[in-house]
GROMACS .gro file of C-alpha atoms in nm:
model
  453
    1MET     CA    1  13.629  31.254  14.263
    2LYS     CA    2  13.704  31.004  14.001
    3ILE     CA    3  13.651  30.695  14.042
    4ARG     CA    4  14.010  30.600  14.081
    5ARG     CA    5  14.111  30.876  14.277
    6LYS     CA    6  13.814  30.712  14.527
    7MET     CA    7  14.016  30.405  14.523
    8LEU     CA    8  14.342  30.563  14.616
    9VAL     CA    9  14.220  30.803  14.826
   10TYR     CA   10  13.933  30.614  15.052
   11PHE     CA   11  14.057  30.251  15.028
   12SER     CA   12  14.495  30.360  15.063
   13GLY     CA   13  14.318  30.595  15.339
   14VAL     CA   14  14.167  30.357  15.563
   15THR     CA   15  14.453  30.071  15.532
   16ILE     CA   16  14.728  30.287  15.617
   17MET     CA   17  14.516  30.440  15.931
   18LEU     CA   18  14.484  30.079  15.969
   19LEU     CA   19  14.829  30.031  16.016
   20ALA     CA   20  14.916  30.286  16.137
   21LEU     CA   21  14.659  30.223  16.479
   22THR     CA   22  14.786  29.821  16.491
   23LEU     CA   23  15.141  29.976  16.472
   24LEU     CA   24  15.069  30.226  16.761
   25ALA     CA   25  14.881  29.938  16.905
   26VAL     CA   26  15.224  29.689  16.964
   27TYR     CA   27  15.425  30.060  17.074
   28PHE     CA   28  15.245  30.101  17.374
   29ILE     CA   29  15.206  29.722  17.421
   30PHE     CA   30  15.593  29.730  17.377
   31ALA     CA   31  15.580  30.044  17.633
   32GLU     CA   32  15.342  29.871  17.937
   33TYR     CA   33  15.537  29.583  17.887
   34ARG     CA   34  15.860  29.767  17.968
   35GLU     CA   35  15.721  29.945  18.255
   36GLU     CA   36  15.568  29.670  18.419
   37ASP     CA   37  15.946  29.457  18.341
   38PHE     CA   38  16.135  29.728  18.527
   39GLN     CA   39  15.916  29.795  18.812
   40GLN     CA   40  15.941  29.439  18.865
   41ARG     CA   41  16.285  29.433  18.850
   42GLN     CA   42  16.288  29.767  19.125
   43LYS     CA   43  16.029  29.551  19.357
   44GLU     CA   44  16.335  29.242  19.329
   45LYS     CA   45  16.609  29.471  19.394
   46ILE     CA   46  16.403  29.581  19.685
   47GLN     CA   47  16.386  29.237  19.844
   48ILE     CA   48  16.653  29.162  19.824
   49THR     CA   49  16.837  29.440  19.977
   50LEU     CA   50  16.592  29.380  20.224
   51HIS     CA   51  16.704  29.013  20.300
   52PHE     CA   52  16.989  29.100  20.328
   53LEU     CA   53  16.945  29.370  20.593
   54THR     CA   54  16.750  29.112  20.793
   55GLU     CA   55  16.927  28.770  20.779
   56PHE     CA   56  17.310  28.940  20.800
   57GLU     CA   57  17.215  29.186  21.101
   58GLU     CA   58  17.609  29.218  21.112
   59MET     CA   59  17.623  29.336  20.765
   60ASN     CA   60  17.753  29.710  20.744
   61ASN     CA   61  17.692  29.948  20.531
   62GLN     CA   62  17.990  29.945  20.337
   63ILE     CA   63  17.922  29.594  20.273
   64LEU     CA   64  17.617  29.695  20.102
   65ASP     CA   65  17.751  29.974  19.927
   66LYS     CA   66  17.975  29.655  19.748
   67ILE     CA   67  17.713  29.537  19.679
   68ASP     CA   68  17.544  29.846  19.494
   69LEU     CA   69  17.962  29.810  19.261
   70ILE     CA   70  17.893  29.458  19.236
   71THR     CA   71  17.472  29.549  19.058
   72LEU     CA   72  17.526  29.923  18.969
   73GLN     CA   73  17.539  29.737  18.588
   74ASP     CA   74  17.202  29.652  18.599
   75LEU     CA   75  16.977  30.005  18.712
   76TYR     CA   76  17.157  30.318  18.598
   77ASP     CA   77  17.058  30.610  18.742
   78GLU     CA   78  16.866  30.481  19.030
   79LYS     CA   79  16.839  30.575  19.433
   80LEU     CA   80  16.741  30.275  19.649
   81LEU     CA   81  16.586  30.382  20.007
   82ILE     CA   82  16.498  30.152  20.330
   83PHE     CA   83  16.279  30.292  20.623
   84ASP     CA   84  16.247  30.112  20.871
   85LYS     CA   85  15.898  30.050  21.074
   86ASN     CA   86  15.912  30.462  21.208
   87LYS     CA   87  15.967  30.484  20.873
   88LYS     CA   88  16.366  30.605  20.999
   89PRO     CA   89  16.634  30.518  20.693
   90ILE     CA   90  16.813  30.257  20.749
   91TYR     CA   91  16.981  30.265  20.392
   92ALA     CA   92  17.057  30.455  20.123
   93SER     CA   93  17.219  30.314  19.803
   94ILE     CA   94  17.544  30.515  19.672
   95ASP     CA   95  17.377  30.685  19.420
   96ASN     CA   96  17.335  31.044  19.371
   97THR     CA   97  16.981  31.072  19.234
   98PRO     CA   98  16.709  31.214  19.465
   99ILE     CA   99  16.376  31.059  19.558
  100LYS     CA  100  16.166  31.385  19.597
  101TYR     CA  101  15.893  31.324  19.709
  102SER     CA  102  16.013  31.003  19.951
  103ASP     CA  103  15.793  31.090  20.204
  104HIS     CA  104  15.451  31.115  20.055
  105ILE     CA  105  15.530  30.786  19.892
  106LEU     CA  106  15.535  30.693  20.243
  107GLN     CA  107  15.250  30.824  20.326
  108LYS     CA  108  15.072  30.566  20.104
  109LEU     CA  109  15.217  30.238  20.105
  110SER     CA  110  15.056  30.036  20.480
  111LYS     CA  111  14.992  29.692  20.517
  112LYS     CA  112  14.645  29.716  20.281
  113LYS     CA  113  14.880  29.888  20.029
  114PRO     CA  114  15.148  29.715  19.980
  115TRP     CA  115  15.309  29.855  19.656
  116PHE     CA  116  15.252  30.191  19.501
  117GLU     CA  117  15.419  30.220  19.175
  118GLY     CA  118  15.454  30.610  18.960
  119LYS     CA  119  15.702  30.782  18.710
  120GLU     CA  120  15.935  31.059  18.749
  121ASP     CA  121  15.958  31.288  18.433
  122LEU     CA  122  16.080  30.873  18.268
  123TYR     CA  123  16.233  30.753  18.579
  124ASP     CA  124  16.037  30.492  18.788
  125ILE     CA  125  15.975  30.507  19.118
  126VAL     CA  126  15.819  30.180  19.259
  127GLY     CA  127  15.684  30.184  19.694
  128VAL     CA  128  15.734  29.828  19.873
  129TYR     CA  129  15.579  29.766  20.220
  130VAL     CA  130  15.747  29.459  20.283
  131TYR     CA  131  15.641  29.171  20.641
  132LYS     CA  132  16.024  28.980  20.756
  133ASN     CA  133  16.074  28.850  21.082
  134GLY     CA  134  15.802  29.054  21.282
  135THR     CA  135  15.903  29.350  21.135
  136GLU     CA  136  15.790  29.643  20.907
  137TYR     CA  137  16.037  29.758  20.695
  138TYR     CA  138  15.977  30.007  20.335
  139GLY     CA  139  16.144  30.021  20.124
  140ILE     CA  140  16.150  30.314  19.770
  141PHE     CA  141  16.335  30.243  19.429
  142LYS     CA  142  16.364  30.489  19.159
  143ALA     CA  143  16.562  30.452  18.873
  144TYR     CA  144  16.565  30.567  18.456
  145ASP     CA  145  16.528  30.198  18.258
  146THR     CA  146  16.829  30.238  18.041
  147TYR     CA  147  16.785  29.942  17.838
  148GLY     CA  148  16.440  29.901  17.794
  149TYR     CA  149  16.374  30.291  17.743
  150SER     CA  150  16.717  30.146  17.410
  151LYS     CA  151  16.494  29.899  17.258
  152LEU     CA  152  16.128  30.140  17.261
  153SER     CA  153  16.378  30.348  17.073
  154PHE     CA  154  16.476  30.097  16.833
  155LEU     CA  155  16.111  29.992  16.808
  156SER     CA  156  15.942  30.292  16.753
  157ASN     CA  157  16.244  30.363  16.539
  158LEU     CA  158  16.161  30.011  16.302
  159LEU     CA  159  15.748  30.048  16.335
  160LEU     CA  160  15.821  30.374  16.164
  161GLY     CA  161  16.044  30.264  15.903
  162THR     CA  162  15.764  29.956  15.847
  163PHE     CA  163  15.484  30.195  15.879
  164LEU     CA  164  15.675  30.379  15.591
  165ILE     CA  165  15.749  30.062  15.331
  166ILE     CA  166  15.416  29.928  15.362
  167SER     CA  167  15.230  30.305  15.311
  168CYS     CA  168  15.433  30.317  15.006
  169ILE     CA  169  15.353  30.007  14.953
  170ILE     CA  170  15.018  29.989  14.976
  171ILE     CA  171  14.946  30.331  14.781
  172ILE     CA  172  15.156  30.155  14.473
  173VAL     CA  173  14.937  29.844  14.445
  174VAL     CA  174  14.630  30.077  14.505
  175PHE     CA  175  14.699  30.297  14.221
  176TYR     CA  176  14.821  29.995  13.969
  177LEU     CA  177  14.484  29.837  14.086
  178SER     CA  178  14.303  30.171  14.135
  179LYS     CA  179  14.408  30.199  13.738
  180LYS     CA  180  14.318  29.850  13.593
  181ILE     CA  181  13.993  29.846  13.787
  182SER     CA  182  13.897  30.178  13.619
  183LYS     CA  183  14.026  30.115  13.285
  184PRO     CA  184  13.773  29.979  13.173
  185ILE     CA  185  13.470  30.221  13.276
  186THR     CA  186  13.766  30.532  13.107
  187GLU     CA  187  13.691  30.295  12.747
  188ILE     CA  188  13.341  30.251  12.805
  189THR     CA  189  13.232  30.650  12.978
  190ASN     CA  190  13.529  30.693  12.620
  191LYS     CA  191  13.285  30.493  12.395
  192ILE     CA  192  12.960  30.665  12.519
  193THR     CA  193  13.141  31.019  12.520
  194SER     CA  194  13.259  30.941  12.142
  195PHE     CA  195  12.937  30.779  12.098
  196ASP     CA  196  12.796  30.944  11.684
  197ILE     CA  197  12.402  30.921  11.675
  198ASN     CA  198  12.484  30.974  11.320
  199ASN     CA  199  12.653  30.648  11.273
  200SER     CA  200  12.642  30.283  11.354
  201PHE     CA  201  12.690  30.114  11.747
  202HIS     CA  202  12.877  29.856  11.752
  203ASN     CA  203  12.895  29.639  12.095
  204ILE     CA  204  13.209  29.660  12.303
  205GLU     CA  205  13.357  29.403  12.364
  206SER     CA  206  13.568  29.174  12.615
  207ILE     CA  207  13.758  29.473  12.814
  208GLY     CA  208  13.877  29.289  13.171
  209ASN     CA  209  13.776  28.981  13.335
  210ILE     CA  210  13.628  29.168  13.652
  211THR     CA  211  13.251  29.058  13.643
  212GLU     CA  212  13.087  29.405  13.681
  213VAL     CA  213  13.241  29.539  13.469
  214GLU     CA  214  13.104  29.263  13.267
  215MET     CA  215  12.795  29.330  13.344
  216LEU     CA  216  12.821  29.692  13.277
  217ARG     CA  217  12.935  29.647  12.929
  218ASP     CA  218  12.669  29.423  12.858
  219GLN     CA  219  12.419  29.646  13.016
  220PHE     CA  220  12.569  29.901  12.761
  221ASN     CA  221  12.498  29.731  12.486
  222VAL     CA  222  12.178  29.601  12.602
  223MET     CA  223  12.096  29.970  12.686
  224MET     CA  224  12.255  30.107  12.304
  225GLN     CA  225  12.085  29.846  12.163
  226ARG     CA  226  11.783  29.916  12.292
  227LEU     CA  227  11.863  30.318  12.170
  228ASN     CA  228  11.938  30.255  11.802
  229LYS     CA  229  11.685  30.117  11.834
  230SER     CA  230  11.441  30.355  11.920
  231LEU     CA  231  11.608  30.610  11.715
  232SER     CA  232  11.531  30.369  11.392
  233PHE     CA  233  11.226  30.357  11.484
  234GLN     CA  234  11.147  30.735  11.582
  235LYS     CA  235  11.332  30.778  11.216
  236SER     CA  236  11.110  30.551  11.042
  237ALA     CA  237  10.848  30.687  11.197
  238ILE     CA  238  10.854  31.026  11.077
  239GLN     CA  239  10.954  30.923  10.698
  240HIS     CA  240  10.611  30.697  10.752
  241ILE     CA  241  10.475  30.969  10.914
  242SER     CA  242  10.536  31.236  10.637
  243HIS     CA  243  10.566  30.943  10.358
  244GLU     CA  244  10.177  30.868  10.499
  245LEU     CA  245  10.041  31.177  10.596
  246LYS     CA  246  10.186  31.354  10.193
  247THR     CA  247  10.043  31.073   9.914
  248PRO     CA  248   9.699  31.086  10.106
  249ILE     CA  249   9.687  31.381  10.147
  250ALA     CA  250   9.754  31.471   9.828
  251ILE     CA  251   9.501  31.200   9.682
  252LEU     CA  252   9.264  31.384   9.838
  253VAL     CA  253   9.311  31.713   9.699
  254SER     CA  254   9.299  31.586   9.356
  255ASN     CA  255   9.003  31.377   9.487
  256PHE     CA  256   8.817  31.692   9.558
  257ASP     CA  257   8.942  31.880   9.218
  258ARG     CA  258   8.759  31.515   9.028
  259ILE     CA  259   8.511  31.608   9.267
  260GLU     CA  260   8.435  31.989   9.152
  261ARG     CA  261   8.457  31.854   8.747
  262GLU     CA  262   8.262  31.565   8.783
  263THR     CA  263   7.924  31.649   8.672
  264ASP     CA  264   7.765  31.259   8.700
  265GLY     CA  265   7.627  31.227   9.025
  266ASP     CA  266   7.708  30.864   9.080
  267LYS     CA  267   8.045  30.905   9.011
  268GLN     CA  268   8.045  31.199   9.224
  269LYS     CA  269   7.930  30.950   9.502
  270ILE     CA  270   8.233  30.668   9.437
  271LEU     CA  271   8.486  30.970   9.436
  272LEU     CA  272   8.328  31.060   9.793
  273LEU     CA  273   8.319  30.647   9.888
  274GLU     CA  274   8.713  30.680   9.769
  275GLN     CA  275   8.790  30.999   9.957
  276LYS     CA  276   8.564  30.871  10.278
  277GLN     CA  277   8.790  30.603  10.322
  278ASN     CA  278   9.149  30.725  10.219
  279THR     CA  279   9.087  30.957  10.506
  280LYS     CA  280   8.974  30.652  10.721
  281ASN     CA  281   9.330  30.467  10.690
  282LEU     CA  282   9.449  30.831  10.714
  283SER     CA  283   9.334  30.825  11.058
  284GLU     CA  284   9.410  30.458  11.123
  285ILE     CA  285   9.786  30.498  11.054
  286ILE     CA  286   9.845  30.820  11.304
  287ILE     CA  287   9.647  30.627  11.561
  288LEU     CA  288   9.872  30.321  11.505
  289LEU     CA  289  10.172  30.515  11.453
  290LEU     CA  290  10.097  30.667  11.825
  291GLU     CA  291  10.028  30.414  12.021
  292ILE     CA  292  10.297  30.244  11.877
  293SER     CA  293  10.524  30.498  11.977
  294LYS     CA  294  10.451  30.572  12.335
  295VAL     CA  295  10.490  30.256  12.336
  296GLU     CA  296  10.879  30.245  12.232
  297SER     CA  297  10.953  30.588  12.395
  298ASN     CA  298  10.898  30.367  12.691
  299GLN     CA  299  10.610  30.429  12.885
  300LYS     CA  300  10.400  30.260  13.059
  301LEU     CA  301  10.188  30.001  12.852
  302VAL     CA  302   9.855  29.987  13.029
  303LYS     CA  303   9.665  29.659  12.929
  304THR     CA  304   9.298  29.515  13.057
  305ASN     CA  305   9.080  29.232  13.045
  306VAL     CA  306   8.906  29.311  12.657
  307SER     CA  307   8.629  29.134  12.523
  308THR     CA  308   8.759  29.004  12.211
  309ASP     CA  309   8.438  28.890  12.048
  310GLU     CA  310   8.334  29.293  12.120
  311LEU     CA  311   8.658  29.454  11.908
  312VAL     CA  312   8.568  29.218  11.591
  313PHE     CA  313   8.252  29.271  11.650
  314ASP     CA  314   8.305  29.661  11.635
  315CYS     CA  315   8.568  29.585  11.365
  316VAL     CA  316   8.333  29.454  11.105
  317GLN     CA  317   8.073  29.713  11.202
  318GLU     CA  318   8.256  29.982  11.119
  319LEU     CA  319   8.400  29.779  10.802
  320THR     CA  320   8.043  29.747  10.630
  321ILE     CA  321   8.074  30.121  10.603
  322LEU     CA  322   8.287  30.108  10.333
  323TYR     CA  323   8.261  29.738  10.306
  324PRO     CA  324   7.885  29.673  10.246
  325ASP     CA  325   7.932  29.345  10.022
  326PHE     CA  326   8.257  29.253  10.224
  327VAL     CA  327   8.159  28.949  10.445
  328PHE     CA  328   8.309  28.814  10.736
  329ASP     CA  329   8.264  28.447  10.889
  330ILE     CA  330   8.334  28.480  11.240
  331ALA     CA  331   8.377  28.103  11.449
  332PHE     CA  332   8.453  28.052  11.812
  333ILE     CA  333   8.663  27.703  11.855
  334ASP     CA  334   8.728  27.538  12.227
  335ILE     CA  335   8.560  27.859  12.358
  336GLU     CA  336   8.334  27.754  12.652
  337GLU     CA  337   8.227  28.029  12.827
  338GLU     CA  338   8.223  28.410  12.813
  339ALA     CA  339   8.531  28.481  13.043
  340ASP     CA  340   8.700  28.260  12.780
  341LEU     CA  341   8.712  28.520  12.546
  342LYS     CA  342   8.865  28.765  12.807
  343LEU     CA  343   9.235  28.901  12.679
  344ARG     CA  344   9.482  29.123  12.856
  345ALA     CA  345   9.602  29.362  12.617
  346ASN     CA  346   9.622  29.697  12.519
  347ALA     CA  347   9.270  29.788  12.407
  348SER     CA  348   9.360  30.028  12.110
  349LEU     CA  349   9.691  29.860  11.986
  350LEU     CA  350   9.449  29.531  11.958
  351LYS     CA  351   9.119  29.681  11.797
  352LEU     CA  352   9.405  29.799  11.556
  353LEU     CA  353   9.616  29.543  11.463
  354ILE     CA  354   9.252  29.295  11.381
  355MET     CA  355   9.044  29.592  11.223
  356ASN     CA  356   9.422  29.633  10.992
  357MET     CA  357   9.449  29.263  10.985
  358MET     CA  358   9.086  29.263  10.842
  359LEU     CA  359   9.148  29.564  10.609
  360ASN     CA  360   9.488  29.287  10.445
  361ALA     CA  361   9.219  29.025  10.399
  362ILE     CA  362   8.952  29.284  10.246
  363GLN     CA  363   9.224  29.399  10.028
  364TYR     CA  364   9.407  29.086   9.949
  365SER     CA  365   9.035  28.852   9.875
  366ASP     CA  366   8.943  28.776   9.585
  367THR     CA  367   8.632  28.684   9.719
  368ASN     CA  368   8.365  28.909   9.866
  369SER     CA  369   8.415  28.688  10.258
  370ALA     CA  370   8.677  28.592  10.483
  371ASN     CA  371   8.724  28.388  10.856
  372ILE     CA  372   8.787  28.506  11.144
  373LYS     CA  373   8.838  28.206  11.373
  374LEU     CA  374   8.899  28.258  11.770
  375LYS     CA  375   9.003  27.991  11.956
  376LYS     CA  376   9.154  27.949  12.325
  377THR     CA  377   9.488  27.685  12.415
  378VAL     CA  378   9.570  27.584  12.660
  379SER     CA  379   9.867  27.837  12.686
  380PHE     CA  380   9.725  28.096  12.412
  381PHE     CA  381   9.445  28.269  12.256
  382GLU     CA  382   9.457  28.304  11.893
  383PHE     CA  383   9.341  28.467  11.565
  384ILE     CA  384   9.319  28.301  11.269
  385PHE     CA  385   9.208  28.479  11.014
  386GLU     CA  386   9.226  28.307  10.644
  387ASN     CA  387   9.100  28.480  10.321
  388SER     CA  388   9.108  28.309   9.998
  389GLY     CA  389   9.359  28.489   9.687
  390PRO     CA  390   9.660  28.466   9.570
  391THR     CA  391   9.955  28.368   9.794
  392LEU     CA  392  10.288  28.464   9.892
  393SER     CA  393  10.588  28.285   9.791
  394SER     CA  394  10.836  28.140  10.019
  395SER     CA  395  11.144  28.405   9.968
  396GLU     CA  396  10.847  28.661   9.999
  397ARG     CA  397  10.724  28.562  10.297
  398ASP     CA  398  11.088  28.608  10.467
  399LEU     CA  399  11.032  28.957  10.409
  400MET     CA  400  10.664  29.002  10.420
  401PHE     CA  401  10.651  29.206  10.817
  402HIS     CA  402  10.978  29.431  10.669
  403TYR     CA  403  10.926  29.775  10.581
  404TYR     CA  404  10.801  29.910  10.261
  405PHE     CA  405  10.751  29.518  10.076
  406ARG     CA  406  10.471  29.430   9.871
  407GLY     CA  407  10.484  29.070   9.740
  408LYS     CA  408  10.332  29.019   9.393
  409ASN     CA  409   9.967  28.959   9.492
  410SER     CA  410   9.950  29.324   9.579
  411GLN     CA  411   9.978  29.471   9.243
  412ASN     CA  412   9.716  29.726   9.152
  413LYS     CA  413   9.682  29.725   9.528
  414LYS     CA  414   9.633  30.110   9.672
  415GLY     CA  415   9.878  30.017   9.990
  416PHE     CA  416  10.301  30.131  10.087
  417GLY     CA  417  10.371  29.768  10.263
  418LEU     CA  418  10.327  29.915  10.644
  419GLY     CA  419  10.021  29.758  10.774
  420LEU     CA  420  10.172  29.410  10.854
  421VAL     CA  421  10.566  29.562  10.980
  422PHE     CA  422  10.313  29.775  11.235
  423ILE     CA  423  10.079  29.469  11.242
  424TYR     CA  424  10.408  29.284  11.384
  425LYS     CA  425  10.474  29.543  11.614
  426ILE     CA  426  10.163  29.509  11.795
  427CYS     CA  427  10.238  29.173  11.810
  428GLN     CA  428  10.614  29.213  11.964
  429ILE     CA  429  10.452  29.473  12.239
  430HIS     CA  430  10.237  29.231  12.336
  431GLN     CA  431  10.475  28.945  12.313
  432ALA     CA  432  10.263  28.766  12.093
  433LYS     CA  433  10.343  28.534  11.769
  434ILE     CA  434  10.247  28.604  11.412
  435GLU     CA  435  10.255  28.275  11.189
  436TYR     CA  436  10.127  28.302  10.830
  437SER     CA  437  10.086  28.013  10.598
  438THR     CA  438   9.880  27.910  10.302
  439PRO     CA  439   9.713  27.587  10.337
  440THR     CA  440   9.646  27.583   9.973
  441LYS     CA  441   9.739  27.722   9.662
  442HIS     CA  442   9.532  27.962   9.656
  443THR     CA  443   9.442  28.016  10.036
  444ASN     CA  444   9.636  28.293  10.279
  445LEU     CA  445   9.584  28.202  10.623
  446PHE     CA  446   9.745  28.442  10.920
  447LYS     CA  447   9.785  28.271  11.294
  448ILE     CA  448   9.807  28.535  11.647
  449GLN     CA  449   9.892  28.380  11.941
  450PHE     CA  450   9.848  28.542  12.260
  451PRO     CA  451  10.007  28.429  12.531
  452LEU     CA  452   9.887  28.320  12.881
  453SER     CA  453  10.036  28.432  13.121
   0.00000   0.00000   0.00000
């Protein structure tokens, strides 16, 4: 069921039901009041009649009949019976309205139970025991409350009309409000329905002044931005993987052809080392892409307490096999104990980051050495990679973390402009910051700060 219909059915249904119960309560309370008021009037008339009978003993029935005629306008369809202490009738009004169960009512009246009230169809019956001037009397009064029932009928019609009018107003108001409230949700639904994965998504602007709807809109925009990022990354990842696999495989095949044709043993060794390096690069890129894709697809990032020094030395040892002449000078700043070298991070991604930063230092260094510093501050754990070589211009720095960007210092260098992009991604995943600077005109310095929260 649509939310608009639910609001219309549930809210209007509950409201109309409460209204009906309230009006019914008013009707029954008034009906109870009418009955109590009418029976009180019946009791008063019995007492008045008894008063005349006891105070004026010489008064005959003709005088009482005259009184009945005078007061006949008070109660219509009435019958009054007065009995003495022996329960013998001493007076009966001139009406012809019968009282079928007068004996039964008289049996119920006594000194201990001086009051009886009942109903016979729409007639109210009142029985009264009265002790007056040392004598016991019994009175039974049956009457039809014409005025009371007419007022009750008028009240029921009034309440019914009120119920119908208010119910119509409630339905109209709820229909209008449900339409107004559901309109923004409908617009968001239409946006979702019309979303095309091949087209760029534009944020939904303000579509109402309802806080919950605005929150839903904001969260939807955030979700779509994340989806766009994910789709963009997925497309880029596919392109990257295909691009990265295509070129190294082509190089590998070409190198195999060259190795097959080469007869010089020394040149074959050089070709084999180049082949080994290309294979290593291909492996690193595939692993890096897979690890980043896991995180981008909202899989939980597993973090452990990683020994940063061990990762650095492992990477140095692995790279020494490929670059035996290159030396990394490793320094520790403000590290007082072994626990200061621990960092809460994903071990695989952190190792890939360190490895790629070292490869970047090797590739863009004009010497056979680079500096690596591990530093701990109050809020951050820092990796500092420094090498001597051509630097980037200020305009190139703005593009250094973009896909496929390669600066002027990368001329005649192998690569596809993806290393720093992946490093930047790993930093984002860990909420880390990466900064590039040039302390001197011929020095490249990368500082990566991991928060210690």
